[in-house]
CSV table of C-alpha atoms in Angstrom, one decimal:
chain,number,residue,atom,x,y,z
A,1,MET,CA,94.3,32.1,125.9
A,2,LYS,CA,98.0,30.6,126.7
A,3,HIS,CA,98.4,30.3,122.5
A,4,LEU,CA,98.2,34.3,122.3
A,5,PHE,CA,100.7,35.1,125.3
A,6,GLN,CA,104.0,34.3,126.6
A,7,SER,CA,102.8,35.1,130.0
A,8,ARG,CA,99.9,36.1,132.1
A,9,LEU,CA,98.7,37.6,135.0
A,10,GLY,CA,97.1,35.9,137.9
A,11,TYR,CA,93.4,36.4,138.5
A,12,PRO,CA,91.1,35.7,141.6
A,13,PRO,CA,88.9,32.5,141.4
A,14,ASN,CA,85.6,34.9,141.2
A,15,GLU,CA,83.4,34.6,138.3
A,16,TYR,CA,82.8,37.8,136.4
A,17,SER,CA,80.3,38.6,133.7
A,18,LYS,CA,83.0,41.0,131.6
A,19,ALA,CA,86.4,41.0,130.5
A,20,VAL,CA,88.9,42.3,128.4
A,21,VAL,CA,91.9,41.2,126.1
A,22,VAL,CA,94.5,43.8,125.2
A,23,ILE,CA,96.5,43.1,122.2
A,24,LYS,CA,99.2,45.2,120.3
A,25,VAL,CA,98.5,44.7,116.5
A,26,THR,CA,101.1,45.2,113.9
A,27,SER,CA,99.9,45.7,110.4
A,28,ARG,CA,101.9,44.6,107.2
A,29,LYS,CA,103.1,48.3,106.8
A,30,ASN,CA,104.5,48.1,110.5
A,31,GLN,CA,101.8,50.4,111.9
A,32,THR,CA,101.1,49.3,115.2
A,33,ARG,CA,97.8,50.0,118.1
A,34,ILE,CA,96.3,49.0,121.0
A,35,MET,CA,93.1,47.1,120.3
A,36,SER,CA,90.9,45.3,122.7
A,37,ILE,CA,88.5,42.4,122.5
A,38,ALA,CA,85.5,42.9,125.1
A,39,PHE,CA,84.0,39.8,126.4
A,40,GLY,CA,80.6,39.9,128.0
A,41,TYR,CA,80.1,43.5,129.2
A,42,GLY,CA,84.0,44.0,129.0
A,43,GLU,CA,83.3,47.4,127.2
A,44,SER,CA,82.4,49.1,130.4
A,45,LEU,CA,86.1,48.4,131.8
A,46,LEU,CA,87.7,50.6,129.3
A,47,ASP,CA,88.1,54.4,129.0
A,48,SER,CA,85.6,55.7,126.0
A,49,ALA,CA,87.9,58.7,126.1
A,50,LYS,CA,90.7,56.6,124.5
A,51,TYR,CA,88.3,55.1,121.4
A,52,GLU,CA,89.0,55.6,118.3
A,53,ASN,CA,85.7,57.3,118.0
A,54,ASP,CA,84.5,56.0,114.1
A,55,PHE,CA,86.5,53.0,114.5
A,56,GLY,CA,83.5,50.2,114.6
A,57,ARG,CA,81.7,52.2,112.1
A,58,ASN,CA,84.4,52.9,109.4
A,59,ILE,CA,85.2,49.0,109.5
A,60,ALA,CA,81.7,48.1,108.9
A,61,ALA,CA,81.4,50.7,106.2
A,62,GLN,CA,84.0,49.3,104.1
A,63,LYS,CA,84.1,45.8,104.7
A,64,ILE,CA,80.0,45.2,104.5
A,65,PRO,CA,79.1,44.9,100.5
A,66,ASP,CA,75.8,46.5,99.6
A,67,SER,CA,74.3,42.7,99.0
A,68,GLY,CA,75.2,42.1,102.6
A,69,VAL,CA,73.7,45.2,104.4
A,70,LEU,CA,71.0,44.2,107.0
A,71,SER,CA,70.3,47.4,108.7
A,72,ALA,CA,71.8,51.3,109.7
A,73,GLY,CA,71.2,53.8,112.5
A,74,THR,CA,70.9,57.1,110.9
A,75,ILE,CA,70.4,60.8,112.5
A,76,GLN,CA,68.1,62.9,110.2
A,77,ILE,CA,68.6,66.6,110.4
A,78,SER,CA,66.2,68.7,108.8
A,79,ASP,CA,63.9,70.8,110.6
A,80,ALA,CA,64.1,68.4,113.4
A,81,ILE,CA,66.6,66.0,114.3
A,82,ILE,CA,65.6,62.2,114.1
A,83,GLN,CA,67.0,59.1,115.3
A,84,MET,CA,66.4,55.9,113.9
A,85,GLU,CA,67.1,52.6,113.0
A,86,LYS,CA,66.5,51.2,109.6
A,87,GLN,CA,66.5,47.6,108.6
A,88,TYR,CA,65.3,45.3,105.1
A,89,ALA,CA,62.6,43.3,105.2
A,90,GLY,CA,62.0,40.4,102.6
A,91,THR,CA,64.5,39.3,100.3
A,92,ARG,CA,65.3,42.5,97.8
A,93,ASN,CA,68.6,44.3,99.4
A,94,GLY,CA,69.6,47.3,97.3
A,95,GLY,CA,72.2,48.3,99.9
A,96,ILE,CA,73.0,51.1,101.9
A,97,GLN,CA,71.8,53.7,99.5
A,98,GLN,CA,68.1,52.4,100.2
A,99,LEU,CA,68.6,53.1,103.8
A,100,VAL,CA,70.7,56.3,103.7
A,101,THR,CA,68.4,58.2,101.2
A,102,SER,CA,69.3,61.8,101.5
A,103,GLN,CA,72.1,64.7,102.6
A,104,SER,CA,70.2,64.8,105.7
A,105,GLU,CA,70.7,61.6,106.9
A,106,PHE,CA,74.0,61.0,108.6
A,107,PRO,CA,74.6,56.9,109.6
A,108,ASN,CA,76.3,56.0,112.9
A,109,SER,CA,76.1,52.4,112.6
A,110,ILE,CA,75.5,49.3,110.1
A,111,SER,CA,75.4,46.0,110.5
A,112,GLY,CA,75.6,43.0,107.8
A,113,THR,CA,77.6,40.1,106.4
A,114,TRP,CA,81.1,40.1,105.3
A,115,ARG,CA,82.7,37.2,103.9
A,116,ASN,CA,86.2,36.6,104.0
A,117,GLY,CA,87.2,33.7,101.6
A,118,LYS,CA,84.5,31.2,102.6
A,119,ILE,CA,84.0,32.3,106.3
A,120,GLU,CA,81.1,34.7,106.7
A,121,THR,CA,81.0,36.8,109.4
A,122,LYS,CA,78.2,39.3,110.9
A,123,LEU,CA,79.7,42.5,111.8
A,124,GLU,CA,77.9,45.5,113.4
A,125,GLY,CA,79.9,49.1,113.6
A,126,ARG,CA,78.4,51.2,116.0
A,127,GLY,CA,80.7,54.3,116.5
A,128,ALA,CA,84.1,53.0,118.0
A,129,LEU,CA,82.7,49.5,119.0
A,130,LEU,CA,83.0,46.9,116.0
A,131,LYS,CA,81.0,43.6,117.0
A,132,ALA,CA,81.7,40.6,114.9
A,133,LYS,CA,79.8,37.0,115.2
A,134,ARG,CA,81.2,33.9,113.6
A,135,LEU,CA,82.7,30.3,114.9
A,136,MET,CA,85.9,31.0,115.3
A,137,ASN,CA,89.2,30.4,117.7
A,138,LEU,CA,90.9,32.9,119.5
A,139,GLU,CA,93.9,32.4,117.0
A,140,ASP,CA,91.7,33.5,114.3
A,141,LEU,CA,90.8,36.6,116.0
A,142,VAL,CA,94.4,37.7,115.8
A,143,ASN,CA,94.2,37.4,112.5
A,144,ASP,CA,91.2,39.4,112.3
A,145,LEU,CA,92.2,42.3,114.2
A,146,LYS,CA,95.0,42.7,111.6
A,147,VAL,CA,92.4,42.9,108.8
A,148,TYR,CA,90.6,45.1,110.4
A,149,LEU,CA,93.7,47.3,111.6
A,150,GLU,CA,94.7,47.7,108.2
A,151,THR,CA,91.2,48.6,106.6
A,152,TYR,CA,90.9,51.4,109.6
A,153,LEU,CA,94.6,53.0,108.4
A,154,ASP,CA,93.8,53.0,104.9
A,155,PRO,CA,90.2,54.5,104.2
A,156,SER,CA,90.4,55.0,100.6
A,157,ASP,CA,87.7,52.5,100.0
A,158,MET,CA,85.3,54.8,102.4
A,159,SER,CA,82.7,55.9,101.4
A,160,ASP,CA,81.4,59.6,101.9
A,161,TRP,CA,78.1,58.7,103.5
A,162,ALA,CA,79.9,57.2,106.4
A,163,THR,CA,82.3,59.6,107.5
A,164,ARG,CA,79.6,62.9,107.4
A,165,LEU,CA,79.4,62.9,111.3
A,166,THR,CA,81.5,61.6,113.7
A,167,GLN,CA,80.9,61.3,117.5
A,168,ILE,CA,83.4,63.0,119.6
A,169,ARG,CA,84.3,60.6,122.5
A,170,THR,CA,87.5,62.3,123.6
A,171,GLY,CA,87.1,63.7,127.0
A,172,ASP,CA,89.5,66.4,126.8
A,173,LEU,CA,88.4,67.6,123.1
A,174,LYS,CA,84.8,67.5,124.5
A,175,ASN,CA,85.6,69.6,127.5
A,176,GLN,CA,87.4,72.2,125.4
A,177,LEU,CA,84.5,72.3,122.5
A,178,ASP,CA,82.4,73.0,125.7
A,179,ASN,CA,84.3,75.6,127.4
A,180,GLU,CA,84.7,77.5,123.9
A,181,LEU,CA,80.7,76.9,123.5
A,182,MET,CA,80.6,78.6,127.3
A,183,ALA,CA,82.8,81.4,126.2
A,184,GLY,CA,81.0,82.5,123.1
A,185,ILE,CA,77.5,82.2,124.8
A,186,ILE,CA,79.0,84.4,127.7
A,187,THR,CA,80.4,87.1,125.0
A,188,ASP,CA,77.3,86.7,122.4
A,189,ASN,CA,79.9,85.5,119.5
A,190,VAL,CA,78.4,82.4,118.8
A,191,GLU,CA,75.0,81.4,117.2
A,192,TYR,CA,72.8,78.4,119.0
A,193,GLY,CA,69.3,77.0,119.6
A,194,ILE,CA,67.5,75.5,122.2
A,195,ALA,CA,65.2,72.5,121.4
A,196,TRP,CA,63.5,69.9,122.9
A,197,SER,CA,65.8,66.9,122.2
A,198,ASP,CA,63.6,63.9,121.7
A,199,TYR,CA,60.3,63.2,119.9
A,200,ARG,CA,57.3,64.5,121.7
A,201,MET,CA,55.8,67.5,120.6
A,202,VAL,CA,56.4,70.6,123.4
A,203,ASP,CA,55.2,74.0,123.9
A,204,ASP,CA,56.1,76.6,126.2
A,205,LEU,CA,59.7,76.1,126.4
A,206,SER,CA,61.4,77.8,129.6
A,207,THR,CA,64.3,77.0,131.8
A,208,ASP,CA,64.5,77.1,135.6
A,209,LEU,CA,67.5,79.4,135.4
A,210,LEU,CA,65.4,82.4,136.5
A,211,LYS,CA,61.7,82.3,137.4
A,212,ARG,CA,59.3,81.1,134.7
A,213,ILE,CA,58.8,84.2,132.6
A,214,PRO,CA,56.3,84.0,129.9
A,215,ASN,CA,56.9,84.6,126.1
A,216,VAL,CA,60.9,84.9,126.8
A,217,SER,CA,62.6,82.1,124.8
A,218,PRO,CA,65.4,80.2,126.8
A,219,VAL,CA,68.3,81.6,124.5
A,220,ASN,CA,67.3,85.1,126.2
A,221,GLN,CA,66.6,83.4,129.5
A,222,ILE,CA,70.2,82.5,129.3
A,223,LYS,CA,71.1,86.0,128.0
A,224,TRP,CA,69.4,87.4,131.3
A,225,TYR,CA,71.1,84.8,133.6
A,226,ILE,CA,74.5,86.0,132.4
A,227,GLN,CA,73.6,90.1,132.3
A,228,LYS,CA,72.9,88.6,136.5
A,229,GLN,CA,76.1,87.2,136.8
A,230,VAL,CA,78.2,89.5,135.2
A,231,LYS,CA,76.8,92.2,137.1
A,232,LYS,CA,77.5,90.4,140.2
A,233,ASN,CA,81.2,89.2,139.1
A,234,GLN,CA,82.8,90.7,136.4
A,235,ASN,CA,85.2,87.3,136.3
A,236,TYR,CA,82.3,85.2,135.7
A,237,ASN,CA,83.7,82.9,133.0
A,238,ALA,CA,82.7,79.6,130.9
A,239,LEU,CA,83.3,76.6,133.7
A,240,GLN,CA,80.6,78.6,135.6
A,241,LEU,CA,78.1,78.7,133.1
A,242,LEU,CA,78.9,75.2,131.9
A,243,LYS,CA,78.3,74.0,135.5
A,244,LYS,CA,75.0,75.8,136.0
A,245,ILE,CA,73.8,74.7,132.6
A,246,LYS,CA,74.6,71.0,133.2
A,247,THR,CA,72.5,71.5,136.7
A,248,SER,CA,69.7,73.4,135.1
A,249,LYS,CA,66.3,72.1,133.6
A,250,LEU,CA,64.7,72.8,130.5
A,251,ILE,CA,60.9,73.1,131.2
A,252,ALA,CA,58.0,72.8,128.6
A,253,VAL,CA,54.0,71.4,128.5
A,254,ASP,CA,53.6,68.3,126.5
A,255,ASP,CA,50.4,67.4,123.9
A,256,ALA,CA,48.3,66.3,127.4
A,257,GLY,CA,49.0,69.6,129.4
A,258,VAL,CA,51.7,67.8,131.7
A,259,GLU,CA,54.9,69.6,132.7
A,260,VAL,CA,57.7,67.9,131.7
A,261,ASN,CA,61.5,68.5,132.0
A,262,GLN,CA,65.1,67.4,130.7
A,263,PRO,CA,68.7,68.5,131.4
A,264,LEU,CA,69.3,71.8,129.4
A,265,TYR,CA,72.5,70.9,127.8
A,266,LEU,CA,70.5,68.3,126.1
A,267,GLY,CA,68.5,70.9,124.1
A,268,ILE,CA,71.4,73.3,123.2
A,269,ILE,CA,71.9,73.1,119.2
A,270,ALA,CA,75.2,74.6,118.4
A,271,GLU,CA,78.1,75.1,115.8
A,272,LEU,CA,81.7,75.5,116.5
A,273,ILE,CA,84.9,76.0,114.3
A,274,ASP,CA,88.0,75.1,116.3
A,275,ASP,CA,91.3,74.7,114.2
A,276,SER,CA,89.8,74.6,111.0
A,277,HIS,CA,87.4,71.6,112.4
A,278,ARG,CA,83.7,71.9,112.3
A,279,TYR,CA,81.8,70.7,115.3
A,280,LEU,CA,77.6,70.1,116.2
A,281,LEU,CA,76.6,69.7,119.4
A,282,PHE,CA,72.9,68.5,119.6
A,283,ASN,CA,71.6,65.5,122.2
A,284,GLY,CA,74.0,66.2,124.5
A,285,ALA,CA,77.0,65.1,121.8
A,286,TRP,CA,79.6,66.5,119.9
A,287,TYR,CA,80.0,65.5,116.4
A,288,GLN,CA,82.6,66.2,113.7
A,289,VAL,CA,81.5,67.4,110.2
A,290,SER,CA,83.5,65.8,107.6
A,291,LYS,CA,85.6,68.7,105.6
A,292,GLN,CA,84.9,66.9,102.2
A,293,PHE,CA,81.0,66.3,103.1
A,294,TYR,CA,81.0,70.6,104.3
A,295,ASP,CA,82.8,71.4,101.0
A,296,SER,CA,80.3,69.9,98.9
A,297,LEU,CA,77.3,71.5,100.3
A,298,GLU,CA,78.7,74.8,100.7
A,299,ALA,CA,79.7,74.7,97.1
A,300,LYS,CA,76.4,73.6,96.0
A,301,ILE,CA,74.6,76.5,97.8
A,302,LYS,CA,77.4,78.5,96.4
A,303,ASN,CA,76.2,77.7,93.1
A,304,VAL,CA,72.8,79.1,93.6
A,305,PRO,CA,72.0,82.3,91.5
A,306,VAL,CA,72.2,85.8,93.7
A,307,TYR,CA,68.6,88.0,92.5
A,308,GLU,CA,70.0,90.1,90.1
A,309,THR,CA,68.1,93.0,91.8
A,310,PRO,CA,69.5,94.7,95.0
A,311,LEU,CA,66.8,94.6,97.9
A,312,PRO,CA,66.3,97.4,100.4
A,313,PRO,CA,68.0,97.0,103.7
A,314,LEU,CA,66.6,96.2,106.7
A,315,VAL,CA,67.0,99.1,108.8
A,316,THR,CA,67.1,100.3,112.3
A,317,GLU,CA,64.4,101.6,114.5
A,318,LEU,CA,63.3,102.9,117.8
A,319,ASN,CA,60.5,101.3,119.4
A,320,ASP,CA,58.2,102.3,122.4
A,321,LYS,CA,61.1,102.4,125.3
A,322,GLY,CA,63.3,104.3,123.1
A,323,THR,CA,65.5,101.5,122.1
A,324,ILE,CA,67.1,100.8,118.8
A,325,HIS,CA,66.3,97.6,117.3
A,326,HIS,CA,66.0,96.5,113.6
A,327,GLU,CA,62.3,97.0,112.0
A,328,ALA,CA,60.0,93.8,112.2
A,329,GLU,CA,59.9,91.2,109.2
A,330,GLY,CA,56.2,91.8,108.4
A,331,THR,CA,57.6,95.8,108.2
A,332,TYR,CA,60.0,94.6,105.8
A,333,ASN,CA,57.9,92.7,103.8
A,334,ILE,CA,55.9,95.5,102.7
A,335,LYS,CA,58.4,97.5,101.9
A,336,LEU,CA,60.1,94.5,99.4
A,337,ALA,CA,56.2,94.1,98.0
A,338,ASP,CA,56.4,98.2,97.2
A,339,TYR,CA,60.2,97.8,96.1
A,340,VAL,CA,60.1,95.2,93.8
A,341,GLU,CA,58.3,95.4,90.1
A,342,GLY,CA,54.7,94.0,90.2
A,343,GLY,CA,54.8,93.2,94.0
A,344,ARG,CA,52.0,92.0,96.4
A,345,LEU,CA,52.1,91.5,99.7
A,346,PHE,CA,51.2,87.7,100.7
A,347,ASP,CA,52.2,87.9,104.3
A,348,LYS,CA,49.8,86.4,106.3
A,349,VAL,CA,47.7,85.6,103.7
A,350,ASN,CA,47.0,82.1,103.8
A,351,PHE,CA,45.3,79.5,101.3
A,352,ASN,CA,43.0,76.9,102.4
A,353,ASN,CA,43.8,73.5,101.1
A,354,GLU,CA,40.8,71.4,102.1
A,355,LYS,CA,40.2,69.3,98.8
A,356,GLY,CA,44.1,68.8,98.1
A,357,LYS,CA,45.1,65.4,98.3
A,358,MET,CA,48.4,66.5,99.5
A,359,LEU,CA,49.6,69.1,102.0
A,360,ARG,CA,46.2,69.9,103.4
A,361,GLY,CA,45.9,72.8,105.6
A,362,VAL,CA,46.5,76.5,105.7
A,363,ILE,CA,49.7,77.8,103.6
A,364,GLU,CA,50.8,80.8,103.2
A,365,PRO,CA,52.1,81.0,99.7
A,366,ALA,CA,55.0,83.4,100.1
A,367,ASP,CA,55.9,86.6,101.6
A,368,VAL,CA,55.6,88.5,98.1
A,369,ILE,CA,54.6,87.5,94.7
A,370,THR,CA,55.1,89.5,91.7
A,371,LEU,CA,53.6,89.7,88.2
A,372,LYS,CA,56.2,88.3,86.7
A,373,ARG,CA,55.9,84.8,88.6
A,374,GLU,CA,58.5,85.9,91.3
A,375,LEU,CA,57.9,84.3,94.6
A,376,PHE,CA,59.7,85.6,97.8
A,377,PHE,CA,60.2,84.0,100.5
A,378,VAL,CA,61.7,86.3,103.4
A,379,LYS,CA,63.4,85.1,107.0
A,380,LYS,CA,65.8,87.1,109.4
A,381,GLY,CA,68.1,84.4,109.9
A,382,ASP,CA,69.3,84.3,113.2
A,383,SER,CA,68.7,80.9,113.8
A,384,SER,CA,68.9,77.5,111.6
A,385,ALA,CA,65.3,76.6,112.8
A,386,ALA,CA,63.8,80.1,111.1
A,387,LEU,CA,66.0,79.5,107.8
A,388,SER,CA,64.5,75.7,107.9
A,389,HIS,CA,61.4,76.8,108.0
A,390,LEU,CA,61.9,79.3,105.0
A,391,PHE,CA,63.4,76.7,102.9
A,392,LEU,CA,60.1,74.5,103.7
A,393,GLN,CA,57.7,76.8,103.2
A,394,GLY,CA,59.3,77.1,99.5
A,395,LEU,CA,58.9,73.9,99.3
A,396,VAL,CA,55.4,73.6,100.4
A,397,SER,CA,54.1,76.3,98.0
A,398,ALA,CA,56.1,75.2,94.8
A,399,LYS,CA,54.2,71.5,95.7
A,400,LEU,CA,51.1,72.6,95.8
A,401,LEU,CA,51.8,75.0,92.8
A,402,ALA,CA,53.0,71.9,90.4
A,403,GLY,CA,50.4,69.5,92.0
A,404,ASP,CA,47.5,72.0,91.4
A,405,ASP,CA,45.6,69.7,89.2
A,406,GLU,CA,41.8,71.3,90.3
A,407,GLY,CA,43.6,74.9,89.4
A,408,SER,CA,42.3,76.0,92.7
A,409,TYR,CA,45.8,77.5,94.0
A,410,ARG,CA,46.5,79.3,91.0
A,411,HIS,CA,43.3,80.5,91.0
A,412,PHE,CA,43.3,81.9,94.5
A,413,LEU,CA,47.0,83.5,93.4
A,414,ASN,CA,45.8,85.1,90.1
A,415,VAL,CA,42.5,86.9,92.0
A,416,LEU,CA,45.1,88.5,94.4
A,417,LEU,CA,47.5,89.4,91.9
A,418,ASP,CA,45.8,90.7,89.1
A,419,PRO,CA,41.8,89.7,88.3
A,420,HIS,CA,41.9,90.3,85.1
A,421,HIS,CA,45.5,88.6,84.0
A,422,GLU,CA,46.1,85.1,84.8
A,423,VAL,CA,49.6,85.4,86.0
A,424,PHE,CA,49.6,81.5,87.1
A,425,SER,CA,47.5,80.3,83.9
A,426,ASP,CA,47.2,76.6,83.4
A,427,ASN,CA,49.8,76.8,80.8
A,428,VAL,CA,52.6,78.0,82.6
A,429,THR,CA,54.8,75.5,83.4
A,430,ASN,CA,57.3,75.2,86.4
A,431,ALA,CA,60.4,76.2,84.4
A,432,LYS,CA,58.8,80.4,84.2
A,433,VAL,CA,58.5,80.4,88.0
A,434,THR,CA,61.0,81.9,90.2
A,435,LEU,CA,61.3,81.1,93.7
A,436,ILE,CA,63.7,83.7,96.0
A,437,PHE,CA,64.7,82.6,99.2
A,438,VAL,CA,65.3,86.3,101.1
A,439,ILE,CA,68.0,85.5,104.0
A,440,ILE,CA,68.9,89.1,105.9
A,441,ARG,CA,71.2,87.9,108.4
A,442,SER,CA,74.9,89.8,109.1
A,443,THR,CA,76.8,86.9,107.2
A,444,HIS,CA,76.2,85.3,104.1
A,445,GLN,CA,77.6,82.0,105.5
A,446,LEU,CA,74.4,79.4,106.7
A,447,PRO,CA,74.5,77.8,109.6
A,448,PHE,CA,75.4,73.8,108.7
A,449,PHE,CA,71.9,72.6,109.6
A,450,SER,CA,70.4,75.6,107.7
A,451,MET,CA,73.0,74.4,104.7
A,452,ILE,CA,71.5,70.5,105.0
A,453,SER,CA,67.6,71.7,104.8
A,454,PHE,CA,68.6,74.2,101.7
A,455,SER,CA,70.3,71.3,100.1
A,456,GLU,CA,67.5,69.0,100.5
A,457,VAL,CA,65.1,71.9,99.0
A,458,LEU,CA,67.2,72.3,96.3
A,459,ASP,CA,67.1,69.0,95.2
A,460,ASN,CA,63.4,69.0,95.0
A,461,LEU,CA,62.8,72.0,93.5
A,462,ARG,CA,65.1,71.4,90.8
A,463,GLU,CA,63.7,68.0,90.2
A,464,MET,CA,60.3,69.7,89.6
A,465,GLY,CA,61.8,72.1,87.3
A,466,TYR,CA,61.5,75.8,89.2
A,467,VAL,CA,64.0,78.5,89.0
A,468,ILE,CA,65.7,79.0,92.2
A,469,LYS,CA,67.8,82.3,93.3
A,470,ILE,CA,69.1,83.5,96.9
A,471,ALA,CA,68.9,87.1,98.2
A,472,TRP,CA,71.1,88.8,100.7
A,473,PRO,CA,69.7,91.9,101.5
A,474,PRO,CA,72.2,94.6,103.8
A,475,MET,CA,71.3,95.3,107.3
A,476,GLU,CA,71.8,98.5,109.1
A,477,LYS,CA,74.3,97.8,112.3
A,478,LEU,CA,72.9,98.3,115.8
A,479,PRO,CA,74.6,100.4,118.3
A,480,THR,CA,76.7,98.3,120.2
A,481,ALA,CA,75.8,99.1,123.8
A,482,LYS,CA,76.9,97.8,127.4
A,483,ALA,CA,74.3,95.0,128.6
A,484,THR,CA,72.1,95.7,131.4
A,485,VAL,CA,69.6,94.0,134.0
């Protein structure tokens, strides 16, 4: 250490399993940063709120060549959020492109080997932390730090896949985002959902905010809880709700019939836009979305043609209690089938694919199908989960139609559409079939998670040669009324 420092602090004779060296490093462009080297468990001595959130991951992403990639950790977002570790087995290495295979995957770590001249270093970048392994003197470390710093400050070689999502570790920003989310939940001005945060299959999601109420979603339970608190205290605020959310439980029943629980905060899935930046909350962590990546998704979806015929609006109606609400999705589907030329209702009409080599099980072909081979898939877009289900429903039906070697699926559709004409005859190619995704929502902007699902589905459908369109039926406005409990 004496080669690196002109002076040093005294330290007690005790032996510790952790230590940190903090160094001021200046790049060749006179850009100065404070960098730290952790020994043992030294990382625990540092304040994570002061880290550069993406330093380790970005250095590894830039320095490790394709031939040197060994493994990657990713978060995959589709109809579920899955965290996984992937690594190469054997001698063939196709680089990061073979580990991160789609737009729905977001790498949060990468490891591999980087050669600087004759010296080979094993790098692992995970979020803010960069691990470097090779035989070296401490003096060599300073030179390496300069290389890493200059690489980080000049991200011109950064690949798009590496920066799609960056976890937020700065305490002040996380607190600000939590506060904005809770304020939006109280005023009902933010879209969010509640889901179980790990891989287990569970049913009967509920919370302990109120007494267990059957058939009421956790989101509605939160809404009812807020109404109750606001009735007691009109100044009920975001910090109070955040404290309650973080000390409450999300409750479910697993596939063995056992009641399980986890922190309610872990189950929140939300999206915020703040100061032109887009942030996501899932699994209890905040992430910033790369603007370049988001813009590419948005452009891709905006290029999907809009269905040329205006569709009927989703209207309001009175329920048995005299409350005004939007008509049910099933009611709208009946109206749509009568409205479009040659329409037939397929909502809740199921095809049992018993003999199929793939996609076995009960499948709903579409909500409405026309004699012009138009398949309408309809969903009220009030949540990312609902929209992801919509897009995957379209993909499943399209795959089944394209791979119907025995003709049983086409025969099933033909009998229901027109027994006297083969609407889907064997010589009808995918290019003569149109899939229309009907999204009923107050805005034409999809939630981020839904954009990812739709982007993946678009790629698959276009590879199969289908025509894809989108439709945005108008919605009658609900009267605004003061919430009551």
